[in-house]
Amino acid sequence: MKFSNLGKRVIRVAAFALLAFAVSGCGGSGNDDNPSGDTTSGTGLFPNNATAFKMRETVARSGSDVVVCLGQPVATQLAGVSVRPFVTPTNTVYFQYVSSSIKMWNGAEMVTFLPSTIKVGDTWSFINKGANTTMLVLPRQTITVPEGTYPDCWGFQMTSIRSSKTQITTLWFAVNVGLIKQTETVAGTLQSSLELVSRNLPASQATGATLLPLESKTLVMAATMNGQSLADVLITLGRQNAGVTTLTTPIGPMDLFNSGDALMLRIDASTSWTFIPASVQVGSTWAPDGSPNMSGTVTKIETVTVPAGSFNCFVIQFQGINANGKWWCAPGVGVVKYEATHQYWDQPTGVSVDQLIDENMVQTGTLKYLNMTEVAP
């Protein structure tokens, strides 16, 4: 969550980032949940499993639905813990389940976002990206959203102060469901209101925006070439101006950005291609460069195990004239495995195309760590 700029656009980004408390089932031990009693637990208000859902913006962008995704746990090199990335089209927040509490990565350390025991009137504080933040547990209420009516909801008022500006976010959770409503004000003016529309979206579908999250970070991949181990590969994502993110790999950079739920590839100031469409499932196919020279296809959904853990992935096959690649993408995490086949650009005299194909170099990479350090643009 970012508090560096309290303009309307960035405020909305922060709102979306907070949606990590989403939907579908209880989390953690579950034994501390007490729907009709005076207390609940942090994990009782969080989903336990990877999930995707929709929230509707009813202020600023009336009627606009946003798909967001809470991913499976992933290892982190920096913090030495396993965290769950929560990915929106504009931001990512990292959460860790510790006993019955919810910890959050604040840019420097894991802090307590929701404690193991919560009751009305409780308060606690933490630092989030340099902002002094206080949580207050509100009296419980019945909340109605497009998805339904929920009695006895737990409310939290999150007050953040930075540079003498006050931002107040109000969050409403239904026990064993998750976040169902959120509002955000700055200096007393309502900036954003989000409400639950649907939860437990089909596991067989995903959005391009969740398959390659675009927050600044460094991925550490364990690499091989033709079966021989190579040095670890660093793949960085760095935020740029105008919402563009530069993906830097050993073979060069790519400029990416989101357009709704689609992932776009920027070619120049006036040209961009759909790199991964807004909605994909097994059998989806598209032309990333708008021509027959390149194609992308979701071939299957597969569980793959890499050093960082096991992930349920969409397998995307990219095919072109001189190079082919396969990506294993986990919603809410990004690329956890890849294979790239590099062909010769020049055909030596007397060497057939078939012989060249036999001599292709195959490089693979598997996710080893997700480093949460911000990458400078």
Tab-separated table of C-alpha atoms in Angstrom:
chain	number	residue	atom	x	y	z
A	1	MET	CA	0.000	0.000	0.000
A	2	LYS	CA	1.347	3.410	-0.988
A	3	PHE	CA	0.933	6.648	0.903
A	4	SER	CA	3.496	8.722	-0.981
A	5	ASN	CA	0.836	10.712	-2.841
A	6	LEU	CA	-2.726	11.398	-1.725
A	7	GLY	CA	-4.053	12.425	-5.120
A	8	LYS	CA	-7.250	10.686	-6.201
A	9	ARG	CA	-5.507	8.209	-8.475
A	10	VAL	CA	-3.028	6.999	-5.844
A	11	ILE	CA	-5.712	6.988	-3.161
A	12	ARG	CA	-7.692	4.570	-5.287
A	13	VAL	CA	-4.579	2.396	-5.671
A	14	ALA	CA	-4.258	2.217	-1.892
A	15	ALA	CA	-7.912	1.269	-1.650
A	16	PHE	CA	-7.512	-1.596	-4.056
A	17	ALA	CA	-4.409	-2.782	-2.196
A	18	LEU	CA	-6.406	-3.129	1.006
A	19	LEU	CA	-8.771	-5.592	-0.622
A	20	ALA	CA	-6.489	-8.416	0.386
A	21	PHE	CA	-8.868	-9.301	3.142
A	22	ALA	CA	-11.187	-10.833	0.690
A	23	VAL	CA	-13.653	-13.540	0.434
A	24	SER	CA	-14.275	-17.296	0.395
A	25	GLY	CA	-13.956	-19.029	3.708
A	26	CYS	CA	-12.110	-18.534	6.943
A	27	GLY	CA	-8.367	-18.626	7.347
A	28	GLY	CA	-5.814	-19.850	9.849
A	29	SER	CA	-6.882	-22.200	12.590
A	30	GLY	CA	-10.569	-21.309	12.360
A	31	ASN	CA	-11.036	-22.363	15.981
A	32	ASP	CA	-10.871	-18.793	17.267
A	33	ASP	CA	-13.837	-17.614	15.212
A	34	ASN	CA	-16.860	-16.742	17.342
A	35	PRO	CA	-19.571	-15.379	15.011
A	36	SER	CA	-22.110	-14.748	17.798
A	37	GLY	CA	-19.637	-13.815	20.553
A	38	ASP	CA	-17.639	-10.766	21.562
A	39	THR	CA	-14.327	-11.638	19.895
A	40	THR	CA	-12.922	-12.932	16.629
A	41	SER	CA	-9.434	-13.634	15.234
A	42	GLY	CA	-7.432	-11.988	12.485
A	43	THR	CA	-7.288	-15.158	10.424
A	44	GLY	CA	-11.016	-15.672	10.936
A	45	LEU	CA	-11.540	-12.608	8.755
A	46	PHE	CA	-9.123	-13.645	6.001
A	47	PRO	CA	-9.391	-16.307	3.279
A	48	ASN	CA	-7.215	-19.356	3.848
A	49	ASN	CA	-6.872	-20.403	0.196
A	50	ALA	CA	-5.890	-18.698	-3.036
A	51	THR	CA	-8.968	-16.996	-4.449
A	52	ALA	CA	-10.198	-14.347	-6.902
A	53	PHE	CA	-13.237	-12.094	-6.633
A	54	LYS	CA	-14.853	-8.878	-7.842
A	55	MET	CA	-15.372	-5.565	-6.075
A	56	ARG	CA	-17.473	-2.706	-7.502
A	57	GLU	CA	-16.433	0.941	-7.371
A	58	THR	CA	-19.474	3.062	-6.482
A	59	VAL	CA	-17.681	6.402	-6.066
A	60	ALA	CA	-15.334	8.072	-8.574
A	61	ARG	CA	-15.832	5.261	-11.146
A	62	SER	CA	-19.475	4.305	-10.604
A	63	GLY	CA	-20.323	0.761	-11.654
A	64	SER	CA	-16.744	-0.280	-12.504
A	65	ASP	CA	-15.855	-3.846	-11.421
A	66	VAL	CA	-12.301	-4.836	-10.500
A	67	VAL	CA	-10.999	-8.416	-10.374
A	68	VAL	CA	-8.448	-9.024	-7.619
A	69	CYS	CA	-6.593	-12.146	-6.515
A	70	LEU	CA	-5.081	-13.510	-3.300
A	71	GLY	CA	-2.289	-15.887	-4.324
A	72	GLN	CA	-0.759	-18.970	-2.788
A	73	PRO	CA	2.113	-18.576	-0.285
A	74	VAL	CA	5.463	-17.734	-1.817
A	75	ALA	CA	8.927	-17.668	-0.247
A	76	THR	CA	10.695	-14.333	0.248
A	77	GLN	CA	14.436	-13.882	0.353
A	78	LEU	CA	14.367	-10.569	2.184
A	79	ALA	CA	12.014	-11.293	5.082
A	80	GLY	CA	12.766	-15.007	5.394
A	81	VAL	CA	9.061	-15.835	5.627
A	82	SER	CA	6.316	-17.280	3.460
A	83	VAL	CA	3.797	-14.599	2.465
A	84	ARG	CA	0.591	-14.445	0.438
A	85	PRO	CA	0.700	-11.798	-2.314
A	86	PHE	CA	-2.562	-9.982	-2.914
A	87	VAL	CA	-2.614	-8.622	-6.451
A	88	THR	CA	-4.812	-5.934	-7.975
A	89	PRO	CA	-4.429	-4.334	-11.412
A	90	THR	CA	-2.427	-1.545	-9.737
A	91	ASN	CA	-0.663	-2.830	-6.623
A	92	THR	CA	0.369	-5.780	-4.466
A	93	VAL	CA	0.298	-6.225	-0.679
A	94	TYR	CA	2.009	-9.125	1.127
A	95	PHE	CA	0.393	-10.883	4.088
A	96	GLN	CA	1.602	-13.606	6.453
A	97	TYR	CA	-0.568	-15.793	8.697
A	98	VAL	CA	1.074	-16.150	12.125
A	99	SER	CA	-0.898	-18.245	14.608
A	100	SER	CA	-4.320	-16.528	14.509
A	101	SER	CA	-3.000	-13.079	13.510
A	102	ILE	CA	-2.401	-11.421	10.147
A	103	LYS	CA	0.956	-9.770	9.516
A	104	MET	CA	1.581	-7.278	6.699
A	105	TRP	CA	4.793	-6.274	4.936
A	106	ASN	CA	5.166	-2.502	5.454
A	107	GLY	CA	8.220	-2.006	3.255
A	108	ALA	CA	10.761	-2.773	5.973
A	109	GLU	CA	9.310	-5.527	8.188
A	110	MET	CA	6.247	-7.625	8.946
A	111	VAL	CA	3.836	-5.725	11.227
A	112	THR	CA	0.599	-6.862	12.912
A	113	PHE	CA	-2.296	-5.878	10.714
A	114	LEU	CA	-4.995	-7.893	12.556
A	115	PRO	CA	-4.166	-9.462	15.953
A	116	SER	CA	-5.073	-12.966	17.084
A	117	THR	CA	-7.883	-11.706	19.354
A	118	ILE	CA	-10.128	-8.804	18.317
A	119	LYS	CA	-12.995	-7.140	20.208
A	120	VAL	CA	-15.015	-3.948	19.741
A	121	GLY	CA	-13.097	-0.861	20.927
A	122	ASP	CA	-9.610	-2.369	20.509
A	123	THR	CA	-6.915	-0.145	18.992
A	124	TRP	CA	-3.375	-0.810	17.788
A	125	SER	CA	-0.829	1.020	15.650
A	126	PHE	CA	1.911	0.333	13.107
A	127	ILE	CA	4.030	2.142	10.534
A	128	ASN	CA	3.091	1.576	6.893
A	129	LYS	CA	5.437	3.005	4.253
A	130	GLY	CA	6.381	5.790	6.632
A	131	ALA	CA	2.779	6.647	7.585
A	132	ASN	CA	1.652	6.460	11.215
A	133	THR	CA	-1.372	4.155	11.083
A	134	THR	CA	-3.924	3.343	13.794
A	135	MET	CA	-6.643	0.672	13.705
A	136	LEU	CA	-9.901	0.975	15.699
A	137	VAL	CA	-12.470	-1.868	15.964
A	138	LEU	CA	-15.954	-0.420	15.351
A	139	PRO	CA	-19.343	-1.582	16.714
A	140	ARG	CA	-20.682	-4.441	14.633
A	141	GLN	CA	-23.356	-3.849	11.989
A	142	THR	CA	-25.473	-5.506	9.305
A	143	ILE	CA	-23.959	-4.644	5.906
A	144	THR	CA	-25.669	-5.006	2.518
A	145	VAL	CA	-23.597	-5.195	-0.688
A	146	PRO	CA	-24.475	-6.358	-4.239
A	147	GLU	CA	-23.416	-9.918	-3.332
A	148	GLY	CA	-25.855	-10.115	-0.364
A	149	THR	CA	-26.680	-9.008	3.188
A	150	TYR	CA	-24.393	-9.949	6.072
A	151	PRO	CA	-25.421	-9.506	9.735
A	152	ASP	CA	-23.006	-8.962	12.612
A	153	CYS	CA	-20.064	-7.683	10.509
A	154	TRP	CA	-16.760	-6.552	12.019
A	155	GLY	CA	-15.700	-3.009	11.137
A	156	PHE	CA	-12.266	-1.387	11.295
A	157	GLN	CA	-11.344	2.274	10.960
A	158	MET	CA	-7.804	2.619	9.622
A	159	THR	CA	-6.387	6.125	10.100
A	160	SER	CA	-3.094	6.994	8.396
A	161	ILE	CA	-1.293	10.307	8.865
A	162	ARG	CA	1.559	11.438	6.684
A	163	SER	CA	2.776	14.961	5.926
A	164	SER	CA	-0.103	16.367	8.028
A	165	LYS	CA	-2.681	14.709	5.736
A	166	THR	CA	-5.169	12.229	7.189
A	167	GLN	CA	-6.523	9.279	5.230
A	168	ILE	CA	-9.313	7.187	6.799
A	169	THR	CA	-10.194	3.758	5.410
A	170	THR	CA	-13.202	1.892	6.808
A	171	LEU	CA	-13.269	-1.891	6.284
A	172	TRP	CA	-16.179	-4.284	6.894
A	173	PHE	CA	-15.646	-8.039	7.234
A	174	ALA	CA	-18.156	-10.861	7.465
A	175	VAL	CA	-16.906	-13.787	9.582
A	176	ASN	CA	-16.057	-16.810	7.427
A	177	VAL	CA	-16.482	-14.665	4.282
A	178	GLY	CA	-13.925	-11.833	4.355
A	179	LEU	CA	-13.937	-8.193	3.269
A	180	ILE	CA	-17.298	-7.120	1.833
A	181	LYS	CA	-17.086	-3.307	1.854
A	182	GLN	CA	-14.491	-0.548	2.022
A	183	THR	CA	-14.651	3.242	1.938
A	184	GLU	CA	-11.855	5.792	1.894
A	185	THR	CA	-11.826	9.497	2.756
A	186	VAL	CA	-9.129	12.165	2.731
A	187	ALA	CA	-9.607	15.399	4.690
A	188	GLY	CA	-13.244	14.423	5.204
A	189	THR	CA	-14.015	13.948	1.490
A	190	LEU	CA	-15.121	10.513	0.270
A	191	GLN	CA	-12.679	9.314	-2.388
A	192	SER	CA	-13.588	5.675	-2.952
A	193	SER	CA	-16.245	3.112	-2.074
A	194	LEU	CA	-15.881	-0.573	-2.942
A	195	GLU	CA	-18.408	-3.380	-2.412
A	196	LEU	CA	-18.311	-7.133	-2.928
A	197	VAL	CA	-20.010	-8.266	-6.151
A	198	SER	CA	-19.006	-11.931	-6.426
A	199	ARG	CA	-16.596	-14.336	-4.754
A	200	ASN	CA	-15.008	-17.689	-5.524
A	201	LEU	CA	-14.522	-16.954	-9.210
A	202	PRO	CA	-13.890	-20.077	-11.332
A	203	ALA	CA	-10.411	-21.520	-10.777
A	204	SER	CA	-10.311	-22.335	-14.501
A	205	GLN	CA	-10.254	-18.646	-15.500
A	206	ALA	CA	-7.834	-15.801	-14.829
A	207	THR	CA	-7.127	-12.243	-15.932
A	208	GLY	CA	-3.970	-11.037	-17.606
A	209	ALA	CA	-3.600	-8.458	-14.839
A	210	THR	CA	-3.111	-11.180	-12.190
A	211	LEU	CA	-0.743	-13.403	-14.182
A	212	LEU	CA	2.166	-10.955	-14.122
A	213	PRO	CA	1.805	-8.500	-11.211
A	214	LEU	CA	3.369	-5.132	-11.937
A	215	GLU	CA	4.619	-3.890	-8.567
A	216	SER	CA	8.316	-3.084	-8.121
A	217	LYS	CA	10.208	-6.167	-6.962
A	218	THR	CA	12.986	-8.608	-7.795
A	219	LEU	CA	12.375	-12.260	-8.672
A	220	VAL	CA	15.198	-14.741	-8.058
A	221	MET	CA	15.004	-17.640	-10.527
A	222	ALA	CA	17.128	-20.797	-10.449
A	223	ALA	CA	18.262	-21.259	-14.077
A	224	THR	CA	19.562	-24.052	-16.317
A	225	MET	CA	20.763	-24.236	-19.931
A	226	ASN	CA	20.299	-27.560	-21.702
A	227	GLY	CA	20.031	-29.220	-18.291
A	228	GLN	CA	23.192	-27.647	-16.866
A	229	SER	CA	22.833	-25.351	-13.830
A	230	LEU	CA	23.527	-21.668	-14.326
A	231	ALA	CA	23.902	-18.811	-11.881
A	232	ASP	CA	20.635	-17.530	-10.409
A	233	VAL	CA	18.779	-15.132	-12.690
A	234	LEU	CA	17.430	-11.813	-11.407
A	235	ILE	CA	14.256	-10.539	-13.047
A	236	THR	CA	13.224	-7.067	-11.914
A	237	LEU	CA	9.972	-5.167	-12.146
A	238	GLY	CA	10.405	-1.411	-11.806
A	239	ARG	CA	7.596	1.172	-11.852
A	240	GLN	CA	7.941	3.950	-14.384
A	241	ASN	CA	5.918	7.038	-15.233
A	242	ALA	CA	2.346	6.801	-16.548
A	243	GLY	CA	1.740	3.440	-14.887
A	244	VAL	CA	4.277	1.572	-17.061
A	245	THR	CA	6.458	-1.138	-15.519
A	246	THR	CA	9.776	-2.205	-17.030
A	247	LEU	CA	10.350	-5.954	-16.826
A	248	THR	CA	14.123	-6.474	-17.024
A	249	THR	CA	15.374	-9.961	-17.931
A	250	PRO	CA	18.791	-11.329	-19.001
A	251	ILE	CA	17.701	-11.045	-22.649
A	252	GLY	CA	16.431	-7.485	-22.433
A	253	PRO	CA	13.692	-5.200	-21.046
A	254	MET	CA	9.954	-5.128	-21.763
A	255	ASP	CA	7.593	-2.243	-20.945
A	256	LEU	CA	4.272	-3.507	-19.560
A	257	PHE	CA	1.097	-1.921	-18.206
A	258	ASN	CA	-2.472	-2.876	-17.376
A	259	SER	CA	-5.483	-1.858	-19.408
A	260	GLY	CA	-8.447	-2.948	-17.323
A	261	ASP	CA	-7.828	-6.647	-16.666
A	262	ALA	CA	-5.530	-7.068	-19.704
A	263	LEU	CA	-1.714	-7.005	-19.624
A	264	MET	CA	-0.298	-4.772	-22.357
A	265	LEU	CA	3.150	-4.631	-23.994
A	266	ARG	CA	4.335	-1.126	-24.957
A	267	ILE	CA	6.319	-0.965	-28.184
A	268	ASP	CA	6.757	2.816	-28.391
A	269	ALA	CA	4.976	5.970	-27.287
A	270	SER	CA	2.076	5.369	-29.692
A	271	THR	CA	1.982	1.566	-30.085
A	272	SER	CA	1.061	-1.215	-27.666
A	273	TRP	CA	-0.035	-4.852	-27.964
A	274	THR	CA	-2.206	-7.103	-25.841
A	275	PHE	CA	0.375	-9.365	-24.201
A	276	ILE	CA	-2.140	-11.396	-22.122
A	277	PRO	CA	-5.901	-10.749	-22.607
A	278	ALA	CA	-8.338	-9.602	-19.941
A	279	SER	CA	-9.771	-13.114	-19.535
A	280	VAL	CA	-8.023	-16.421	-20.268
A	281	GLN	CA	-8.808	-20.116	-19.821
A	282	VAL	CA	-7.576	-23.386	-21.323
A	283	GLY	CA	-7.759	-23.042	-25.113
A	284	SER	CA	-7.536	-19.231	-25.183
A	285	THR	CA	-5.320	-18.021	-28.024
A	286	TRP	CA	-4.282	-14.553	-29.172
A	287	ALA	CA	-1.679	-12.690	-31.224
A	288	PRO	CA	0.455	-10.591	-28.846
A	289	ASP	CA	1.848	-8.509	-31.709
A	290	GLY	CA	-1.413	-8.329	-33.663
A	291	SER	CA	-0.040	-10.478	-36.489
A	292	PRO	CA	0.355	-14.197	-37.342
A	293	ASN	CA	4.084	-13.938	-36.559
A	294	MET	CA	3.491	-14.403	-32.821
A	295	SER	CA	0.878	-16.335	-30.880
A	296	GLY	CA	0.004	-16.996	-27.256
A	297	THR	CA	-2.054	-19.985	-26.106
A	298	VAL	CA	-3.148	-21.299	-22.705
A	299	THR	CA	-2.431	-25.004	-23.142
A	300	LYS	CA	-3.492	-26.314	-19.711
A	301	ILE	CA	-3.743	-25.677	-15.985
A	302	GLU	CA	-1.051	-27.518	-14.069
A	303	THR	CA	0.288	-27.713	-10.520
A	304	VAL	CA	4.035	-27.147	-10.615
A	305	THR	CA	6.549	-27.430	-7.759
A	306	VAL	CA	9.538	-25.063	-7.725
A	307	PRO	CA	11.978	-24.068	-4.946
A	308	ALA	CA	9.534	-21.380	-3.729
A	309	GLY	CA	6.668	-23.901	-3.328
A	310	SER	CA	3.818	-25.549	-5.261
A	311	PHE	CA	1.534	-23.420	-7.441
A	312	ASN	CA	-1.565	-23.975	-9.536
A	313	CYS	CA	-0.538	-22.414	-12.855
A	314	PHE	CA	-1.880	-21.400	-16.234
A	315	VAL	CA	0.594	-22.739	-18.807
A	316	ILE	CA	1.064	-20.203	-21.615
A	317	GLN	CA	2.871	-21.170	-24.821
A	318	PHE	CA	4.343	-18.271	-26.799
A	319	GLN	CA	5.408	-19.082	-30.371
A	320	GLY	CA	7.281	-16.886	-32.842
A	321	ILE	CA	9.546	-17.049	-35.858
A	322	ASN	CA	12.897	-17.218	-34.067
A	323	ALA	CA	12.087	-18.158	-30.493
A	324	ASN	CA	9.512	-20.103	-28.511
A	325	GLY	CA	8.735	-19.838	-24.829
A	326	LYS	CA	6.513	-21.398	-22.207
A	327	TRP	CA	5.461	-19.652	-19.008
A	328	TRP	CA	3.859	-21.193	-15.916
A	329	CYS	CA	1.877	-18.315	-14.341
A	330	ALA	CA	0.189	-18.510	-10.923
A	331	PRO	CA	-2.632	-15.986	-10.409
A	332	GLY	CA	-1.649	-13.588	-7.668
A	333	VAL	CA	2.058	-14.470	-7.947
A	334	GLY	CA	3.262	-14.216	-11.548
A	335	VAL	CA	5.708	-16.383	-13.491
A	336	VAL	CA	6.984	-19.250	-11.324
A	337	LYS	CA	8.612	-21.256	-14.142
A	338	TYR	CA	9.651	-20.651	-17.733
A	339	GLU	CA	11.282	-22.436	-20.656
A	340	ALA	CA	12.815	-20.534	-23.550
A	341	THR	CA	14.081	-22.092	-26.790
A	342	HIS	CA	16.606	-19.905	-28.613
A	343	GLN	CA	17.188	-20.543	-32.320
A	344	TYR	CA	20.047	-19.315	-34.488
A	345	TRP	CA	19.436	-15.987	-36.209
A	346	ASP	CA	21.848	-16.793	-39.094
A	347	GLN	CA	21.836	-20.122	-40.938
A	348	PRO	CA	25.443	-21.229	-41.611
A	349	THR	CA	26.288	-22.315	-45.176
A	350	GLY	CA	25.610	-26.008	-45.764
A	351	VAL	CA	23.566	-26.416	-42.532
A	352	SER	CA	19.895	-27.385	-42.892
A	353	VAL	CA	17.065	-25.874	-40.882
A	354	ASP	CA	16.432	-29.308	-39.312
A	355	GLN	CA	20.016	-29.411	-38.077
A	356	LEU	CA	19.641	-25.956	-36.560
A	357	ILE	CA	16.530	-26.998	-34.703
A	358	ASP	CA	18.399	-29.956	-33.249
A	359	GLU	CA	20.989	-27.529	-31.893
A	360	ASN	CA	18.498	-25.217	-30.143
A	361	MET	CA	19.526	-24.005	-26.710
A	362	VAL	CA	16.808	-24.532	-24.072
A	363	GLN	CA	16.920	-22.333	-21.005
A	364	THR	CA	14.680	-22.920	-17.981
A	365	GLY	CA	14.009	-20.916	-14.843
A	366	THR	CA	12.132	-21.782	-11.644
A	367	LEU	CA	11.040	-19.331	-8.951
A	368	LYS	CA	13.400	-19.451	-5.991
A	369	TYR	CA	12.596	-16.261	-4.044
A	370	LEU	CA	10.288	-13.284	-4.275
A	371	ASN	CA	12.273	-10.331	-2.951
A	372	MET	CA	9.941	-7.622	-1.617
A	373	THR	CA	12.542	-4.842	-1.866
A	374	GLU	CA	11.355	-1.912	-3.962
A	375	VAL	CA	13.249	-1.480	-7.216
A	376	ALA	CA	14.182	2.055	-8.184
A	377	PRO	CA	12.812	3.073	-11.630
